[in-house]
């Protein structure tokens, strides 16, 4: 069974590669970004608290997201394997995750995949990204266009641009990534479970390497 953690800057391809792993390994993806965007759309208390942070490109407070993840991981659907996409993002969250997995849930991370993409490439990726509001699948106007412009290949929904995919929010998201998230990678390197990949390569080449790692 695989329990995967993705590390990588905004737009590095975590969501894109998660789709491939879900298809081939039958695991679930737990994306904190998707959970928070749904909460904002539903107008829940969590969404109301998270919205401002997200639109500005800032992290929501650790206490809030740790509570959300602790509940989410208790769902029985994680027992057949999972992908964590977007959590942990700080040292506090990484420590909380260890505690949740080892003490409460008896799960173990098996693979950590770090997608490395230079900041200069991220801007084009994020400004060209389009997402399906129904199924969450991710497209790109140039690198991964849908078959019919503006429409999801799978469910025919109209594709949207995310509220935080603006240049102003993105520069904050990148700053936060370099200051708070990139520094957690060594915690996992010490355990010998990290694969660092050139995330600027073709998506299919990135995935071949991921698959070889997961099958090894
Ligand atoms: P979140 O939704 O997690 O956003 P993110 O980490 O910024 O990541 P993205 O979803 O933007 O990018 P991705 O790596 O998935 O890239 P994708 O595959 O789409 O978080 C959003 C916000 O929620 C945060 O800013 C924060 O406010 C809050 N939040 C979430 N988790 C939190 C936490 N733990 N703590 C506190 N706050 C939290 O690819 C991008 C584009 O590039 C796509 O268009 C894709 O088609 C294209 N593409 C992908 N791969 C390639 C390739 N190899 N070549 C060319 N194009 C490619």
Tab-separated table of C-alpha atoms in Angstrom, residues 10 19 30 62 66 76 95 106-108 118 155 187 198 203 210 216:
chain	number	residue	atom	x	y	z
A	10	UNK	CA	2.261	26.335	-6.122
A	19	UNK	CA	-4.617	12.441	-10.957
A	30	UNK	CA	-6.525	14.546	0.217
A	62	UNK	CA	-1.866	25.945	11.511
A	66	UNK	CA	-4.410	20.627	11.585
A	76	UNK	CA	-12.116	5.099	6.652
A	95	UNK	CA	5.012	17.526	13.465
A	106	UNK	CA	-1.133	3.794	12.704
A	107	UNK	CA	-0.415	4.869	9.134
A	108	UNK	CA	3.074	5.483	7.776
A	118	UNK	CA	11.925	27.297	-10.940
A	155	UNK	CA	-18.139	16.150	-17.204
A	187	UNK	CA	12.654	16.198	7.827
A	198	UNK	CA	12.609	17.969	-12.132
A	203	UNK	CA	4.128	15.820	-17.423
A	210	UNK	CA	7.029	8.847	-10.098
A	216	UNK	CA	10.323	0.187	-6.456
